[in-house]
Amino acid sequence: MLLVSGCIAQYPQTIFEPHSDYADDLWGLLQKILIPAAIVFVLVEGALVYALIKFRQRPEHGRPQQVHGHTVLEIGWTIAPAVVLAFIAVPTVETIFKTQAPAPESALHVHVIGHQFWWEFQYPDLGVTTANEVWVPVNQTVNLQETSADVIHSFWIPAMGGKRDVVPNHVNNIWFTPSGTGTFLGQCSEFCGASHANMRARLMSVSPEDFQKWVQDQKTPVGQPPDNAPDTVKHGATLVAPCAGCHTIEGNPLNGNQKVGPNLSHVGSRTTFAAGVFELNKDNLHHWVQNAPSMKPGIKMPAFPNINDADADAIADYLLSLK
Ligand code: CUA
């Protein structure tokens, strides 16, 4: 079974396929240490197994020779591990200083705010706020400034590099330059409550043109359906008063700029919702608006048993229209 598990073709959260400078540095460091560590392991365990067999107790042997210390051996087995540790320390400290240095001035700034149980992403220089799916242009250094609205979380997109704790009342930085386009998965890696395991994130690394288009789309309020929108969408727009008590929906007349839950102004442009747990589609949204706690334990969003099926469909249609 253990061997067969190695045949799985897809590891979306592997650390062995780095896609940024930071992840490359970590992968390089790991190889530098892993290979000598493997050699040391084989030598030490080999000597141990050899000694166990060669010098095992046999009936014809009496009491073994009694010794009291061996200065040369003792100095030897103190110095040898010190040399090994020095081999590990030099590249490790080098990598720590490199990756913990301040981000370059030209970096794209993104504020990451951890919530129970979702991620908020703000682009202060672009005037964009989104949730759970963070878009970045490929080959552009991005500096994530991370803090938490409640408990300690940890933000980790393995393809982009190491994880970083997301702590209330404190800002931690992490910066990297994505070196390939694609969607890279990650998740909260610090236990933060009942839905810790349901606190996922996606990093969409796209071409600069696609990024600019995304930014323009995100900055254009679409909360008020156009006249030619389907009736169900228009109807849905009038039903979101319970949503607007916690969420921002720019452009909708009911919007009160509430920030308890994820910003929904462009929720229809995302591929997933509920922090990457559910595919964004009508069926899932329908159930979600009626009974979110049954789909994601421990979340702050209450159930709305009074929203009937037709209204839940209309709200789902409206949310999906918010591209
Ligand atoms: Cu957030 Cu674990």
Short mmCIF file of C-alpha atoms in Angstrom, two decimals, residues 24-305:
data_model
loop_
_atom_site.label_atom_id
_atom_site.label_comp_id
_atom_site.label_asym_id
_atom_site.label_seq_id
_atom_site.Cartn_x
_atom_site.Cartn_y
_atom_site.Cartn_z
CA ASP A 24 13.59 27.18 -5.80
CA ASP A 25 15.84 28.30 -2.93
CA LEU A 26 14.09 25.97 -0.49
CA TRP A 27 14.22 23.06 -2.90
CA GLY A 28 17.92 23.69 -3.54
CA LEU A 29 18.59 23.79 0.20
CA LEU A 30 16.65 20.59 0.75
CA GLN A 31 18.72 18.76 -1.87
CA LYS A 32 21.98 20.14 -0.47
CA ILE A 33 21.10 18.72 2.94
CA LEU A 34 19.17 15.61 1.96
CA ILE A 35 21.95 13.99 -0.08
CA PRO A 36 24.73 14.28 2.58
CA ALA A 37 22.14 13.31 5.20
CA ALA A 38 21.35 10.15 3.25
CA ILE A 39 25.07 9.28 3.04
CA VAL A 40 25.53 9.86 6.79
CA PHE A 41 22.43 7.77 7.49
CA VAL A 42 23.69 4.82 5.46
CA LEU A 43 27.18 4.97 7.05
CA VAL A 44 25.92 5.25 10.63
CA GLU A 45 23.17 2.67 10.32
CA GLY A 46 25.53 0.36 8.39
CA ALA A 47 28.11 0.54 11.17
CA LEU A 48 25.38 -0.03 13.74
CA VAL A 49 23.94 -3.10 11.99
CA TYR A 50 27.44 -4.47 11.39
CA ALA A 51 28.32 -4.10 15.08
CA LEU A 52 25.03 -5.65 16.20
CA ILE A 53 25.65 -8.77 14.15
CA LYS A 54 29.41 -9.10 14.48
CA PHE A 55 29.55 -8.53 18.24
CA ARG A 56 26.28 -10.15 19.27
CA GLN A 57 26.35 -12.34 22.36
CA ARG A 58 27.30 -15.94 21.73
CA PRO A 59 27.18 -18.81 24.27
CA GLU A 60 30.89 -19.60 23.83
CA HIS A 61 31.85 -15.99 24.65
CA GLY A 62 32.21 -15.10 28.27
CA ARG A 63 32.01 -11.64 29.70
CA PRO A 64 33.18 -9.04 27.11
CA GLN A 65 36.28 -6.98 27.72
CA GLN A 66 35.49 -4.08 30.10
CA VAL A 67 36.70 -0.62 29.00
CA HIS A 68 36.59 2.82 30.63
CA GLY A 69 36.48 5.52 27.98
CA HIS A 70 38.45 6.02 24.80
CA THR A 71 39.69 9.59 24.37
CA VAL A 72 40.40 9.41 20.64
CA LEU A 73 37.01 7.87 19.82
CA GLU A 74 35.16 10.34 22.04
CA ILE A 75 36.86 13.35 20.43
CA GLY A 76 36.14 11.80 17.04
CA TRP A 77 32.42 11.32 17.58
CA THR A 78 32.11 14.85 18.96
CA ILE A 79 33.93 16.54 16.09
CA ALA A 80 32.30 14.53 13.28
CA PRO A 81 28.70 15.62 14.07
CA ALA A 82 29.91 19.22 14.59
CA VAL A 83 31.35 19.19 11.08
CA VAL A 84 28.11 17.71 9.72
CA LEU A 85 26.05 20.39 11.50
CA ALA A 86 28.31 23.12 10.11
CA PHE A 87 27.65 21.71 6.62
CA ILE A 88 23.91 22.06 7.28
CA ALA A 89 24.11 25.44 9.03
CA VAL A 90 25.97 27.43 6.38
CA PRO A 91 23.53 27.02 3.46
CA THR A 92 20.54 27.12 5.86
CA VAL A 93 21.51 30.45 7.42
CA GLU A 94 22.34 31.81 3.97
CA THR A 95 18.87 30.87 2.71
CA ILE A 96 17.16 32.28 5.81
CA PHE A 97 18.85 35.66 5.38
CA LYS A 98 18.07 35.72 1.68
CA THR A 99 14.40 34.83 2.01
CA GLN A 100 13.72 36.93 5.11
CA ALA A 101 15.27 40.10 3.66
CA PRO A 102 12.93 43.04 2.99
CA ALA A 103 11.03 42.76 -0.28
CA PRO A 104 12.27 44.79 -3.26
CA GLU A 105 10.68 48.24 -3.67
CA SER A 106 9.08 47.28 -6.96
CA ALA A 107 7.06 44.42 -5.44
CA LEU A 108 3.31 44.23 -5.85
CA HIS A 109 1.80 44.64 -2.39
CA VAL A 110 -0.95 42.33 -1.23
CA HIS A 111 -2.38 42.37 2.26
CA VAL A 112 -3.35 38.88 3.43
CA ILE A 113 -5.82 38.74 6.31
CA GLY A 114 -6.63 35.42 7.90
CA HIS A 115 -10.18 34.89 9.17
CA GLN A 116 -11.95 31.89 10.66
CA PHE A 117 -12.12 30.31 8.06
CA TRP A 118 -11.18 32.18 4.90
CA TRP A 119 -8.54 34.43 3.39
CA GLU A 120 -8.98 38.08 2.54
CA PHE A 121 -6.67 39.63 -0.06
CA GLN A 122 -6.38 43.39 -0.44
CA TYR A 123 -4.36 45.15 -3.14
CA PRO A 124 -3.85 48.56 -1.48
CA ASP A 125 -2.25 50.14 -4.56
CA LEU A 126 -4.91 48.84 -6.93
CA GLY A 127 -8.04 49.34 -4.83
CA VAL A 128 -9.07 45.70 -5.13
CA THR A 129 -10.32 43.37 -2.38
CA THR A 130 -10.99 39.69 -2.97
CA ALA A 131 -11.10 36.41 -1.05
CA ASN A 132 -9.52 32.96 -1.15
CA GLU A 133 -8.19 33.26 -4.71
CA VAL A 134 -5.24 35.63 -5.03
CA TRP A 135 -4.25 36.75 -8.53
CA VAL A 136 -0.68 37.73 -9.31
CA PRO A 137 1.17 38.53 -12.55
CA VAL A 138 3.84 35.98 -13.47
CA ASN A 139 7.50 37.06 -13.13
CA GLN A 140 6.55 40.01 -10.91
CA THR A 141 7.71 39.99 -7.31
CA VAL A 142 4.77 39.98 -4.94
CA ASN A 143 5.04 40.94 -1.28
CA LEU A 144 2.39 39.45 0.98
CA GLN A 145 1.88 41.39 4.21
CA GLU A 146 0.03 38.99 6.45
CA THR A 147 -2.03 39.54 9.55
CA SER A 148 -5.06 37.95 11.20
CA ALA A 149 -8.47 39.23 12.23
CA ASP A 150 -8.89 36.61 14.96
CA VAL A 151 -6.59 33.65 15.80
CA ILE A 152 -3.23 32.50 14.42
CA HIS A 153 -3.36 31.02 10.94
CA SER A 154 -0.53 30.15 8.58
CA PHE A 155 -0.50 30.97 4.87
CA TRP A 156 1.12 28.40 2.63
CA ILE A 157 1.18 27.92 -1.13
CA PRO A 158 3.83 25.17 -1.37
CA ALA A 159 4.71 25.87 -5.03
CA MET A 160 5.58 29.46 -4.05
CA GLY A 161 7.82 28.62 -1.08
CA GLY A 162 7.62 28.38 2.68
CA LYS A 163 4.70 28.94 4.99
CA ARG A 164 4.36 32.00 7.19
CA ASP A 165 2.37 32.42 10.40
CA VAL A 166 -0.52 34.88 10.18
CA VAL A 167 -0.76 36.49 13.60
CA PRO A 168 -3.25 39.03 15.00
CA ASN A 169 -1.86 42.53 15.73
CA HIS A 170 1.35 41.76 13.89
CA VAL A 171 2.41 41.85 10.23
CA ASN A 172 4.58 39.09 8.77
CA ASN A 173 6.00 39.43 5.27
CA ILE A 174 6.62 36.83 2.64
CA TRP A 175 7.72 37.63 -0.90
CA PHE A 176 8.44 35.66 -4.02
CA THR A 177 8.36 35.90 -7.80
CA PRO A 178 6.10 33.34 -9.50
CA SER A 179 8.04 31.74 -12.35
CA GLY A 180 5.21 30.00 -14.16
CA THR A 181 1.54 30.58 -14.90
CA GLY A 182 -1.11 28.34 -13.43
CA THR A 183 -3.30 27.76 -10.41
CA PHE A 184 -1.39 26.77 -7.30
CA LEU A 185 -3.13 25.31 -4.30
CA GLY A 186 -2.43 25.90 -0.66
CA GLN A 187 -4.11 25.91 2.69
CA CYS A 188 -3.96 27.18 6.23
CA SER A 189 -1.27 25.26 8.06
CA GLU A 190 -1.80 26.35 11.64
CA PHE A 191 -4.69 24.81 13.55
CA CYS A 192 -7.26 27.59 13.92
CA GLY A 193 -10.57 25.93 14.79
CA ALA A 194 -13.26 23.57 13.56
CA SER A 195 -12.81 24.33 9.85
CA HIS A 196 -9.03 24.68 9.82
CA ALA A 197 -8.90 21.90 7.23
CA ASN A 198 -11.48 23.79 5.15
CA MET A 199 -9.40 26.95 4.94
CA ARG A 200 -7.80 26.62 1.55
CA ALA A 201 -6.32 29.18 -0.81
CA ARG A 202 -5.48 29.41 -4.49
CA LEU A 203 -2.83 31.49 -6.16
CA MET A 204 -3.59 32.30 -9.78
CA SER A 205 -0.36 33.22 -11.55
CA VAL A 206 -1.35 34.81 -14.88
CA SER A 207 0.18 36.86 -17.71
CA PRO A 208 0.53 40.62 -17.05
CA GLU A 209 -2.24 41.29 -19.61
CA ASP A 210 -4.63 38.87 -17.92
CA PHE A 211 -3.77 40.41 -14.57
CA GLN A 212 -4.54 43.93 -15.81
CA LYS A 213 -7.85 42.74 -17.22
CA TRP A 214 -8.69 41.02 -13.93
CA VAL A 215 -7.88 44.21 -11.99
CA GLN A 216 -10.11 46.28 -14.30
CA ASP A 217 -12.95 43.78 -13.92
CA GLN A 218 -12.56 43.76 -10.13
CA LYS A 219 -12.68 47.57 -10.00
CA THR A 220 -15.90 47.78 -12.00
CA PRO A 221 -18.95 47.47 -9.72
CA VAL A 222 -21.44 44.98 -11.14
CA GLY A 223 -23.75 44.66 -8.14
CA GLN A 224 -26.66 46.34 -9.94
CA PRO A 225 -27.82 43.97 -12.74
CA PRO A 226 -28.17 45.63 -16.16
CA ASP A 227 -31.66 46.00 -17.71
CA ASN A 228 -31.04 43.07 -20.05
CA ALA A 229 -30.10 40.71 -17.21
CA PRO A 230 -32.30 37.60 -16.70
CA ASP A 231 -35.27 38.20 -14.39
CA THR A 232 -33.98 35.71 -11.85
CA VAL A 233 -30.73 37.69 -11.55
CA LYS A 234 -32.64 40.95 -11.12
CA HIS A 235 -34.88 39.29 -8.53
CA GLY A 236 -31.86 37.84 -6.72
CA ALA A 237 -30.34 41.32 -6.44
CA THR A 238 -33.32 42.42 -4.34
CA LEU A 239 -33.02 39.45 -1.96
CA VAL A 240 -29.50 39.92 -0.64
CA ALA A 241 -30.39 42.01 2.44
CA PRO A 242 -29.40 39.10 4.77
CA CYS A 243 -26.09 38.76 2.88
CA ALA A 244 -25.38 42.51 2.94
CA GLY A 245 -25.46 42.43 6.74
CA CYS A 246 -21.97 40.86 6.64
CA HIS A 247 -20.67 41.06 3.06
CA THR A 248 -19.73 43.91 0.76
CA ILE A 249 -21.53 43.81 -2.61
CA GLU A 250 -20.41 46.93 -4.48
CA GLY A 251 -23.04 48.45 -6.74
CA ASN A 252 -25.99 46.75 -5.05
CA PRO A 253 -28.40 49.26 -3.43
CA LEU A 254 -28.48 47.06 -0.29
CA ASN A 255 -24.69 47.18 0.09
CA GLY A 256 -23.53 48.49 3.47
CA ASN A 257 -19.81 47.83 2.96
CA GLN A 258 -19.84 45.20 5.71
CA LYS A 259 -16.60 43.28 6.10
CA VAL A 260 -17.43 40.38 8.43
CA GLY A 261 -17.50 37.89 5.56
CA PRO A 262 -15.69 37.73 2.22
CA ASN A 263 -16.21 40.59 -0.23
CA LEU A 264 -18.81 39.32 -2.73
CA SER A 265 -18.56 42.20 -5.23
CA HIS A 266 -17.07 39.86 -7.84
CA VAL A 267 -17.71 36.46 -6.33
CA GLY A 268 -18.88 35.18 -9.74
CA SER A 269 -15.34 35.59 -11.09
CA ARG A 270 -13.97 32.99 -8.69
CA THR A 271 -13.73 29.28 -9.36
CA THR A 272 -14.57 28.19 -5.81
CA PHE A 273 -16.13 29.56 -2.64
CA ALA A 274 -16.08 28.89 1.11
CA ALA A 275 -12.26 29.14 1.07
CA GLY A 276 -11.74 26.83 -1.87
CA VAL A 277 -13.85 24.01 -0.49
CA PHE A 278 -16.74 24.07 -3.01
CA GLU A 279 -16.85 24.59 -6.72
CA LEU A 280 -18.69 27.81 -7.52
CA ASN A 281 -21.93 26.66 -9.11
CA LYS A 282 -25.65 27.22 -8.67
CA ASP A 283 -26.34 24.00 -6.79
CA ASN A 284 -23.64 24.57 -4.20
CA LEU A 285 -24.58 28.25 -3.73
CA HIS A 286 -28.23 27.33 -3.34
CA HIS A 287 -27.45 25.00 -0.42
CA TRP A 288 -24.91 27.42 0.96
CA VAL A 289 -27.28 30.39 1.32
CA GLN A 290 -29.84 28.15 3.00
CA ASN A 291 -27.55 26.25 5.36
CA ALA A 292 -23.85 27.13 5.27
CA PRO A 293 -23.01 25.66 8.70
CA SER A 294 -24.06 22.20 7.48
CA MET A 295 -21.45 22.48 4.70
CA LYS A 296 -18.60 23.97 6.69
CA PRO A 297 -18.44 23.34 10.45
CA GLY A 298 -17.75 26.20 12.81
CA ILE A 299 -18.27 29.07 10.37
CA LYS A 300 -19.78 32.39 11.46
CA MET A 301 -22.37 32.49 8.68
CA PRO A 302 -25.72 31.34 10.10
CA ALA A 303 -28.29 29.14 8.38
CA PHE A 304 -31.19 30.93 6.69
CA PRO A 305 -34.05 28.40 6.84
#
